[in-house]
Short mmCIF file of C-alpha atoms and ligand atoms in Angstrom, two decimals:
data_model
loop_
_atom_site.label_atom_id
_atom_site.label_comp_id
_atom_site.label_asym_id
_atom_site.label_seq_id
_atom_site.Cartn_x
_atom_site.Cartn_y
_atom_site.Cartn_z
CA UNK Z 1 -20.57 -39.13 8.02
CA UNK Z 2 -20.74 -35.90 5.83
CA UNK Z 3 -19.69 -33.03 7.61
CA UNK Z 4 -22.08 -30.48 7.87
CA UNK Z 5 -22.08 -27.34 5.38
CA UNK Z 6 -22.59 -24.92 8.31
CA UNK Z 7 -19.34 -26.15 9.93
CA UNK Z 8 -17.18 -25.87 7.15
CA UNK Z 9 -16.13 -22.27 6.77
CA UNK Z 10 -16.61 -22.79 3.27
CA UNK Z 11 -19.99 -21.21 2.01
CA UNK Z 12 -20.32 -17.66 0.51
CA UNK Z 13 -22.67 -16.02 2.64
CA UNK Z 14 -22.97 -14.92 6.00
CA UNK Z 15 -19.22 -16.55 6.32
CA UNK Z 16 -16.43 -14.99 7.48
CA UNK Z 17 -13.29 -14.61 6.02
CA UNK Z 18 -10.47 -16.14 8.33
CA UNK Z 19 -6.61 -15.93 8.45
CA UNK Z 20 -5.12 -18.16 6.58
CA UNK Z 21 -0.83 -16.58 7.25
CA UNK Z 22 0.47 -14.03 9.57
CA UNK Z 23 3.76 -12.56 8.67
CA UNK Z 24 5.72 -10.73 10.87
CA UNK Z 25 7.64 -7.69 9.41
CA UNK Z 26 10.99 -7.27 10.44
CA UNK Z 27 12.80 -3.84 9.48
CA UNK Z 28 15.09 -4.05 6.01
CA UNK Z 29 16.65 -1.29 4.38
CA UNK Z 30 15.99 0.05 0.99
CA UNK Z 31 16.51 3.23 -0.78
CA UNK Z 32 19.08 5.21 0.25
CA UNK Z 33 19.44 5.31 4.82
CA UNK Z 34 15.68 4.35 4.46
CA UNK Z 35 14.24 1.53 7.09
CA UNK Z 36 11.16 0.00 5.51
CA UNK Z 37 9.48 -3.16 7.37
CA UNK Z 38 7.91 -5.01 3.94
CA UNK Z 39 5.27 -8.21 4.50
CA UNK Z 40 3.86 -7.75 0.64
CA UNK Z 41 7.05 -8.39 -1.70
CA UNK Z 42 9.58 -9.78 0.17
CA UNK Z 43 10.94 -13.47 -0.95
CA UNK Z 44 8.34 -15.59 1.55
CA UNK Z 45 5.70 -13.05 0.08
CA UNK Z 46 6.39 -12.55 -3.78
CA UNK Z 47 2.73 -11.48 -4.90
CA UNK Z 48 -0.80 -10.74 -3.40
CA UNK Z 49 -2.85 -10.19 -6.89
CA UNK Z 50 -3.05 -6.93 -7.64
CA UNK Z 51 -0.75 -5.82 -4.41
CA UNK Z 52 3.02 -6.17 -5.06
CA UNK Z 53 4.74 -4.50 -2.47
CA UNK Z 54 3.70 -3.12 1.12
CA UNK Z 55 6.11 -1.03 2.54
CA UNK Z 56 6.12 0.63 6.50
CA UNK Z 57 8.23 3.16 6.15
CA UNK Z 58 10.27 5.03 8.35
CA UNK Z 59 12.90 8.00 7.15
CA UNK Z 60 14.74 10.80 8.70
CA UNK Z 61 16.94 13.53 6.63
CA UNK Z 62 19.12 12.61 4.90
CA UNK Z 63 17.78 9.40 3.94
CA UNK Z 64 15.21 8.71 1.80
CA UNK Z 65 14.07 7.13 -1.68
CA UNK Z 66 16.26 9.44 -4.49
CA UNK Z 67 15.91 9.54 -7.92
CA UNK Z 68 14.44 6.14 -9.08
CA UNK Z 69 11.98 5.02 -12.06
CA UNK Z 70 8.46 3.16 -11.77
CA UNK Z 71 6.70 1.86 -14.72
CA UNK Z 72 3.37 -0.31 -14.89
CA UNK Z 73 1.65 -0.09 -11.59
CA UNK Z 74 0.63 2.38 -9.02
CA UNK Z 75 2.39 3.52 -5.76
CA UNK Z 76 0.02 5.15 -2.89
CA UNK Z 77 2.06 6.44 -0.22
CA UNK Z 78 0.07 6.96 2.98
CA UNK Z 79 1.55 9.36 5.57
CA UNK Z 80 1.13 8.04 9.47
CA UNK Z 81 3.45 11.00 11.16
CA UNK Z 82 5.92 13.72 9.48
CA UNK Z 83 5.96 14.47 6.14
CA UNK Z 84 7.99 13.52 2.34
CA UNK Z 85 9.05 15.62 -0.33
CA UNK Z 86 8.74 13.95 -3.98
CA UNK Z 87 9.65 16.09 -7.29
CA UNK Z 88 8.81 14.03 -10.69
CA UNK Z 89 10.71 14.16 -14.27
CA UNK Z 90 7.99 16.15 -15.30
CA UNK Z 91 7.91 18.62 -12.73
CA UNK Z 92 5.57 17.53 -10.84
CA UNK Z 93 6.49 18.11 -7.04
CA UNK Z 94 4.28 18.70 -3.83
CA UNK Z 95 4.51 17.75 0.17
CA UNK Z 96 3.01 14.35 1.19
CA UNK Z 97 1.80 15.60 4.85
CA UNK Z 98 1.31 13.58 7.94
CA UNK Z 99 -2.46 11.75 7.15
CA UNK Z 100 -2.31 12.54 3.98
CA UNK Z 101 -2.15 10.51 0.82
CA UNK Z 102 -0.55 10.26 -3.06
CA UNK Z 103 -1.86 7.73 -4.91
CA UNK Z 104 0.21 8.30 -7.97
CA UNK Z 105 -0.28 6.07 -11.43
CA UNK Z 106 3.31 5.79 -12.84
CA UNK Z 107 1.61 4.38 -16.02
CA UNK Z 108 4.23 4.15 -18.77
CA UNK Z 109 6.71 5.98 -16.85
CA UNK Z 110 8.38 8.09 -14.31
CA UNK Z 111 11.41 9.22 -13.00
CA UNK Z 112 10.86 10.69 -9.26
CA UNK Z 113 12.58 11.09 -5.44
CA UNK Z 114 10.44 10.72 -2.32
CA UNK Z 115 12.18 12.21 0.64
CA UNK Z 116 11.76 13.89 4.05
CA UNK Z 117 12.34 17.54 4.48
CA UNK Z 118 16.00 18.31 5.78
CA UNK Z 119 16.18 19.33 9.21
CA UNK Z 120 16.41 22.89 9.57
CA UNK Z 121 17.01 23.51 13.06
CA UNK Z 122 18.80 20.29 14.03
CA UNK Z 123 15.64 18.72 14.50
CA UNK Z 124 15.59 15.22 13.57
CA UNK Z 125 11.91 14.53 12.43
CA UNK Z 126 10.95 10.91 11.76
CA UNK Z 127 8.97 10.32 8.68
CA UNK Z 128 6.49 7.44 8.55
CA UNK Z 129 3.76 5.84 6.43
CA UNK Z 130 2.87 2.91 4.22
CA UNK Z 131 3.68 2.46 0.58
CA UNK Z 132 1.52 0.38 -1.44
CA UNK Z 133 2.40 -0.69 -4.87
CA UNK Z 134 -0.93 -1.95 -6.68
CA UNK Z 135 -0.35 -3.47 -10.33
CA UNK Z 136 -2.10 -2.25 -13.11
CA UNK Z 137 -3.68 -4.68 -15.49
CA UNK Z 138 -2.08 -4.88 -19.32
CA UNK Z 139 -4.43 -2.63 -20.20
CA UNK Z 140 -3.75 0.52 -18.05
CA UNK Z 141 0.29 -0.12 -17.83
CA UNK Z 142 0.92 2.10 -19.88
CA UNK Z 143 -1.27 4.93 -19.35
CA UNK Z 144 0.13 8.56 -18.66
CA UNK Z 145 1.53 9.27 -15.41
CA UNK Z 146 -1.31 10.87 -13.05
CA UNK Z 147 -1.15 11.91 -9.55
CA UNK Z 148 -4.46 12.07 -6.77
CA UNK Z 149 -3.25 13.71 -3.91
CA UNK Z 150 -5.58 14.29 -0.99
CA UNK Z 151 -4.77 16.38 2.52
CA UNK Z 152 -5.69 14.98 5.84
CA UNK Z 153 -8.30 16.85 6.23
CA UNK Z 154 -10.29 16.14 3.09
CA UNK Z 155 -9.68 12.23 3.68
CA UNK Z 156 -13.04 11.48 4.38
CA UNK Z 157 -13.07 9.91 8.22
CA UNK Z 158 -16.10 9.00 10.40
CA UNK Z 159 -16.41 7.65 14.16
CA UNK Z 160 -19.27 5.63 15.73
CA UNK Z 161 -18.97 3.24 18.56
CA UNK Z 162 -15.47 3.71 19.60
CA UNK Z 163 -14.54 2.96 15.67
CA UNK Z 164 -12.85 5.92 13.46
CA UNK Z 165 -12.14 5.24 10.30
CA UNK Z 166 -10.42 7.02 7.45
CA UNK Z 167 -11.54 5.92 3.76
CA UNK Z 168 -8.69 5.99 1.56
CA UNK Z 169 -10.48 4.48 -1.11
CA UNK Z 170 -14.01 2.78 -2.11
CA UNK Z 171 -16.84 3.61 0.44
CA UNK Z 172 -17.91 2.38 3.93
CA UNK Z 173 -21.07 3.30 5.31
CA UNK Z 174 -21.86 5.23 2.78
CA UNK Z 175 -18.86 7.37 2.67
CA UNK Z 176 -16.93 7.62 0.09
CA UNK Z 177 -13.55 8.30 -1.27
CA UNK Z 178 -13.00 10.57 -4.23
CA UNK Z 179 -10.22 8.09 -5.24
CA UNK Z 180 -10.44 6.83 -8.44
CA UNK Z 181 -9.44 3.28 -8.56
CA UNK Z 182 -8.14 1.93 -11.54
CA UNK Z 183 -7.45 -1.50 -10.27
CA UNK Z 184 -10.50 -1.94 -8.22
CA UNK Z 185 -9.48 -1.54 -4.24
CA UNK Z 186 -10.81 -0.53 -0.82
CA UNK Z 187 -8.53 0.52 1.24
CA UNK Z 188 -9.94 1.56 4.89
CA UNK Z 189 -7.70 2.79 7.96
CA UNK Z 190 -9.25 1.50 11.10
CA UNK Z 191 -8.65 2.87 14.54
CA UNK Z 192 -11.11 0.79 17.87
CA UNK Z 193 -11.09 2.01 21.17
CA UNK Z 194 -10.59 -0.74 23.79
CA UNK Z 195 -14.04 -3.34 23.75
CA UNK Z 196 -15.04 -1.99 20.11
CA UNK Z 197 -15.59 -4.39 17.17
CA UNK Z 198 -16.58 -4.30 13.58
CA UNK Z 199 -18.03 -6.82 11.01
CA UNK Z 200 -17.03 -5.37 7.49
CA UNK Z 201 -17.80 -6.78 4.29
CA UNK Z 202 -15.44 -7.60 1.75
CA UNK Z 203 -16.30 -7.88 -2.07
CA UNK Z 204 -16.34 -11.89 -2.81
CA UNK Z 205 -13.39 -12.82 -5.04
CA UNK Z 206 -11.24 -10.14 -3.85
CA UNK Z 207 -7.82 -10.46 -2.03
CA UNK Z 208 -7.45 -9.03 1.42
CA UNK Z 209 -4.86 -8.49 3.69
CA UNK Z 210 -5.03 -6.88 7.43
CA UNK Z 211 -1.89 -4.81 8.35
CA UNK Z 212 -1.77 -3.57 12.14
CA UNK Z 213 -0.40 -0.72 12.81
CA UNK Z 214 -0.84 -0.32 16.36
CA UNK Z 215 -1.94 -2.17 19.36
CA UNK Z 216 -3.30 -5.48 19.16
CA UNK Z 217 -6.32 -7.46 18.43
CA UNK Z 218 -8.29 -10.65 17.03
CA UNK Z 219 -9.32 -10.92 13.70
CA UNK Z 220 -11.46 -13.42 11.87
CA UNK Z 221 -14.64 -14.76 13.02
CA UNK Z 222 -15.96 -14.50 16.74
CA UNK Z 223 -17.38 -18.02 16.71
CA UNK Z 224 -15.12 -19.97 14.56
CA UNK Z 225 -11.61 -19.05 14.40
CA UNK Z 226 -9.79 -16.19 15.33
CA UNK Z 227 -6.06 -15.14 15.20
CA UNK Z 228 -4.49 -12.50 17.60
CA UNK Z 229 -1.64 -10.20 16.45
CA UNK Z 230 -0.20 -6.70 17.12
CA UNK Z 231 1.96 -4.06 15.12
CA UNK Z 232 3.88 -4.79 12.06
CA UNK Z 233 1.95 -8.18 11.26
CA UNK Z 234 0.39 -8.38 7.90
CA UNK Z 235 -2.85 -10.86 8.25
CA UNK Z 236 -3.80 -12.67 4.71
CA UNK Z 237 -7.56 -13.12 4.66
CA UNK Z 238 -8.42 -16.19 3.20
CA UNK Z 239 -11.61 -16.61 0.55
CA UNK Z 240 -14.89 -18.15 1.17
CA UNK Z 241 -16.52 -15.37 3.29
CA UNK Z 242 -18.44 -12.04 2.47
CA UNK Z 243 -17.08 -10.09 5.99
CA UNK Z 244 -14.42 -9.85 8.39
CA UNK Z 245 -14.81 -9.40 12.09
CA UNK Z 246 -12.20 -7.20 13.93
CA UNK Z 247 -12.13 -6.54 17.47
CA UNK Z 248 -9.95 -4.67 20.26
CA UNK Z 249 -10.20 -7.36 23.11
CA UNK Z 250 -6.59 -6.15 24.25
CA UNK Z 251 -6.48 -5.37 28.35
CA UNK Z 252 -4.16 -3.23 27.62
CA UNK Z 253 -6.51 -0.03 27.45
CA UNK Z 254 -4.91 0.66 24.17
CA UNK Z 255 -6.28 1.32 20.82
CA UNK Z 256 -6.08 -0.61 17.66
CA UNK Z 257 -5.47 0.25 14.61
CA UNK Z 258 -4.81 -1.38 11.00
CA UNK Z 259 -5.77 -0.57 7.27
CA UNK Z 260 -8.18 -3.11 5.78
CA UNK Z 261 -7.38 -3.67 1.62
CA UNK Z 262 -8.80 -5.38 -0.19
CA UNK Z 263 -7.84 -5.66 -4.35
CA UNK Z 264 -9.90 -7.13 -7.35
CA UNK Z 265 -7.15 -9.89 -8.91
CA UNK Z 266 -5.97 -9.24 -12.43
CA UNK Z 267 -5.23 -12.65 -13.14
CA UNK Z 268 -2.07 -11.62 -15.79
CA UNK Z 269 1.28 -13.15 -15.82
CA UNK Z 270 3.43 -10.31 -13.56
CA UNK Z 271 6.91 -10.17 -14.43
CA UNK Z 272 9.05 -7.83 -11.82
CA UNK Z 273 12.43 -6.30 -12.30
CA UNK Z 274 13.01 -4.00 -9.76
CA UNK Z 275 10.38 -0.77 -10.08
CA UNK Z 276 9.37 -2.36 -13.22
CA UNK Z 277 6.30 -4.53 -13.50
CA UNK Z 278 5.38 -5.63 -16.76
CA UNK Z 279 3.61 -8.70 -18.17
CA UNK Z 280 6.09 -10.74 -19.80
CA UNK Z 281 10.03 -10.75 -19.97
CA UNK Z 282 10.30 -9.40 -23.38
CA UNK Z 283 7.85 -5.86 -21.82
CA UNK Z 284 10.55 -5.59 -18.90
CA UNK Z 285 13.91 -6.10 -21.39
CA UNK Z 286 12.20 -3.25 -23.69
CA UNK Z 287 11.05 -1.10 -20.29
CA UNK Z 288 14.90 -1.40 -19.54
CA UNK Z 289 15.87 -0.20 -23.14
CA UNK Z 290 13.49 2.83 -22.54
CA UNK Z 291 14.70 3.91 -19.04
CA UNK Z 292 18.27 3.54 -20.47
CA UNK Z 293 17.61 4.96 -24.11
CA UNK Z 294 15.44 7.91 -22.42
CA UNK Z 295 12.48 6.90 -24.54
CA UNK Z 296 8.50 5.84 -24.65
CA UNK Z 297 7.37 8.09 -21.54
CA UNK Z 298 11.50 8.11 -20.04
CA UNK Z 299 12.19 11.39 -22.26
CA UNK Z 300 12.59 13.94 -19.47
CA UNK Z 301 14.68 12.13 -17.20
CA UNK Z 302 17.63 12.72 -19.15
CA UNK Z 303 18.29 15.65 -18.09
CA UNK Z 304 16.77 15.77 -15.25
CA UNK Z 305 17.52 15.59 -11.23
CA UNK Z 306 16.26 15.86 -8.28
CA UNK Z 307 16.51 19.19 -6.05
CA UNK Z 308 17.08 16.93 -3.15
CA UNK Z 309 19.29 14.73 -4.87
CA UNK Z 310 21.75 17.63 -5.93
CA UNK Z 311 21.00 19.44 -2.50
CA UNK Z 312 22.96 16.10 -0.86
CA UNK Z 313 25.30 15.68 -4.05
CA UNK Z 314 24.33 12.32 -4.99
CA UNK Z 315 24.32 11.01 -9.06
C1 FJE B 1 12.04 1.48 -5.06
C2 FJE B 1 14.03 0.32 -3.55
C3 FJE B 1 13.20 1.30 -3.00
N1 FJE B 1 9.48 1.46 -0.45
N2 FJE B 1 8.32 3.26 0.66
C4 FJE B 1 13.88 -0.08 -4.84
F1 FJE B 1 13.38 1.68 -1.75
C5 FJE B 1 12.19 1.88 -3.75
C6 FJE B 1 11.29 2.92 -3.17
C7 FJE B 1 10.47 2.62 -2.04
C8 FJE B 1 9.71 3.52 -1.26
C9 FJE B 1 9.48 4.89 -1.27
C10 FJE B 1 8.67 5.39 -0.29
CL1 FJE B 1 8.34 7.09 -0.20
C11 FJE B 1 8.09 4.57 0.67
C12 FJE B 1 9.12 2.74 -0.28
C13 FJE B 1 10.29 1.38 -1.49
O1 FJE B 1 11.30 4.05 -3.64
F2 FJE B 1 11.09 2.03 -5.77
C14 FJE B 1 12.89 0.49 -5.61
N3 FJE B 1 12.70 0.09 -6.89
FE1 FE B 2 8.95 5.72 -5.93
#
């Protein structure tokens, strides 16, 4: 007996796009003191097409992420409480405040340190937020470095029906970001009161991950199939489905919250070494000869350091 089309999850429209892994992200260090909990990037995890790394942050003075190069993809750091410091090769340098956002395009190069403000007063202040790195395709890798930075309060946010949410980039409802996306991407931070729900569409052929920040809830689709998770769980969304539904059904009273992303794949070979993502092994061995030679985009770094770095005497 042929199975019926309407049972099979499969179609395009009016299907929802399910789970198809939950990772759990455990905390790992990185940088230099810094505690990151990473589900995008990690060995079980390699490469979500265009998203190479997600990163959950968590630093307190005097740790942090000193001096270190990026070359061929684009880093947005996304600020959940406290605040970072970064200072560029180029002289670029600016505060990263709690809501706010950097998405920076490292392009053909740069040489930069993102870290928390020292203490002043004794006061440890932890420093949290999500760092995404989203590949560019061969054709933008080696574009000048550009920053968009956007405060808190310009991120554009609406509530209705016990759903906020912040657009970081694309549009929902439409609002929009003033993001520009080279690598097309929505990227939407959800919070739902206790009994709230959303259906939100996806573009087709994209890739999509959940990440939860907060609480706990079910995600998938209310008929069919639905997974449950809580904080620090990254949800892949599977293909085959033109929405996602999302809903607080926790008794807990608390609320939910995750970011939604979703990426347009690039479809390239991706080679990785380190903060270096190129498209073949010959780009990478000639991106190493730059950063060490001081060359193609690297210039300024050779003389240059961070203020943080030399405030803690490190290089
Ligand atoms: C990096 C190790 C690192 N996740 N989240 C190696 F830690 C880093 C790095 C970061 C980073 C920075 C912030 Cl602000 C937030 C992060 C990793 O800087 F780039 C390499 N290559
Ligand atoms: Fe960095």
């Amino acid at each position: 007996m042929p199975i019926p089309e309407k049972s099979s999850g499969n179609h395009k429209n009016n299907s929802k796009r399910l789970v198809v892994k939950k990772l759990f992200a455990r905390q790992q260090h990185e940088g230099f003191g810094a505690v990151v909990r990473r589900s995008i990037g990690r060995f079980e995890f390699r490469y979500f097409d265009p998203f190479l790394v997600l990163d959950e942050f968590s630093v307190s003075a005097p740790s942090g992420f000193p001096d270190h190069p990026h070359r061929g993809f684009e880093t947005v750091t996304y600020m959940l409480e406290g605040e970072i410091l970064h200072e560029d090769c180029e002289g670029h340098k600016g505060v990263i405040r709690e809501g706010g956002l950097q998405w920076m395009t490292a392009g053909k190069g740069i040489v930069h340190s993102e870290m928390p403000s020292s203490n002043p007063n004794g006061i440890i202040t932890h420093n949290k937020g999500l760092q995404l790195w989203i590949n560019l395709s061969s054709k933008h890798k080696l574009v000048e470095p550009s920053y968009q930075e956007i405060e808190s309060q310009d991120i554009a946010e609406t509530e209705k029906d016990g759903v906020r949410v912040r657009v970081i980039a694309g549009e929902w409802n439409g609002v929009k970001s003033k993001i520009c996306t080279r690598t097309p991407t929505m990227y939407l931070d959800f919070t739902l009161s206790p009994g709230s729900r959303i259906s939100q569409p996806i573009p087709l052929h994209w890739n999509a991950f959940v990440y939860i920040l907060q609480g706990q809830g079910h995600f998938g689709d209310a008929k069919l199939q639905h997974s449950a998770a809580a904080a620090h769980h990254l949800l892949v969304l599977g293909l085959g489905g033109d929405r996602v539904e999302a809903w607080n059904g926790s008794d807990t009273g608390l609320p939910l919250r995750f970011i939604l992303v979703a990426g347009e794949p690039i479809g390239e070979p991706m080679v990785q070494f380190g903060p270096f993502v190129m498209n073949t092994q010959e780009e990478i061995d000639r991106t190493i000869d730059d950063f060490e030679n001081f060359t193609n985009g690297f210039e300024n770094a050779r003389h240059w350091k961070s203020q943080a770095a030399s405030a803690l005497g490190l290089f």
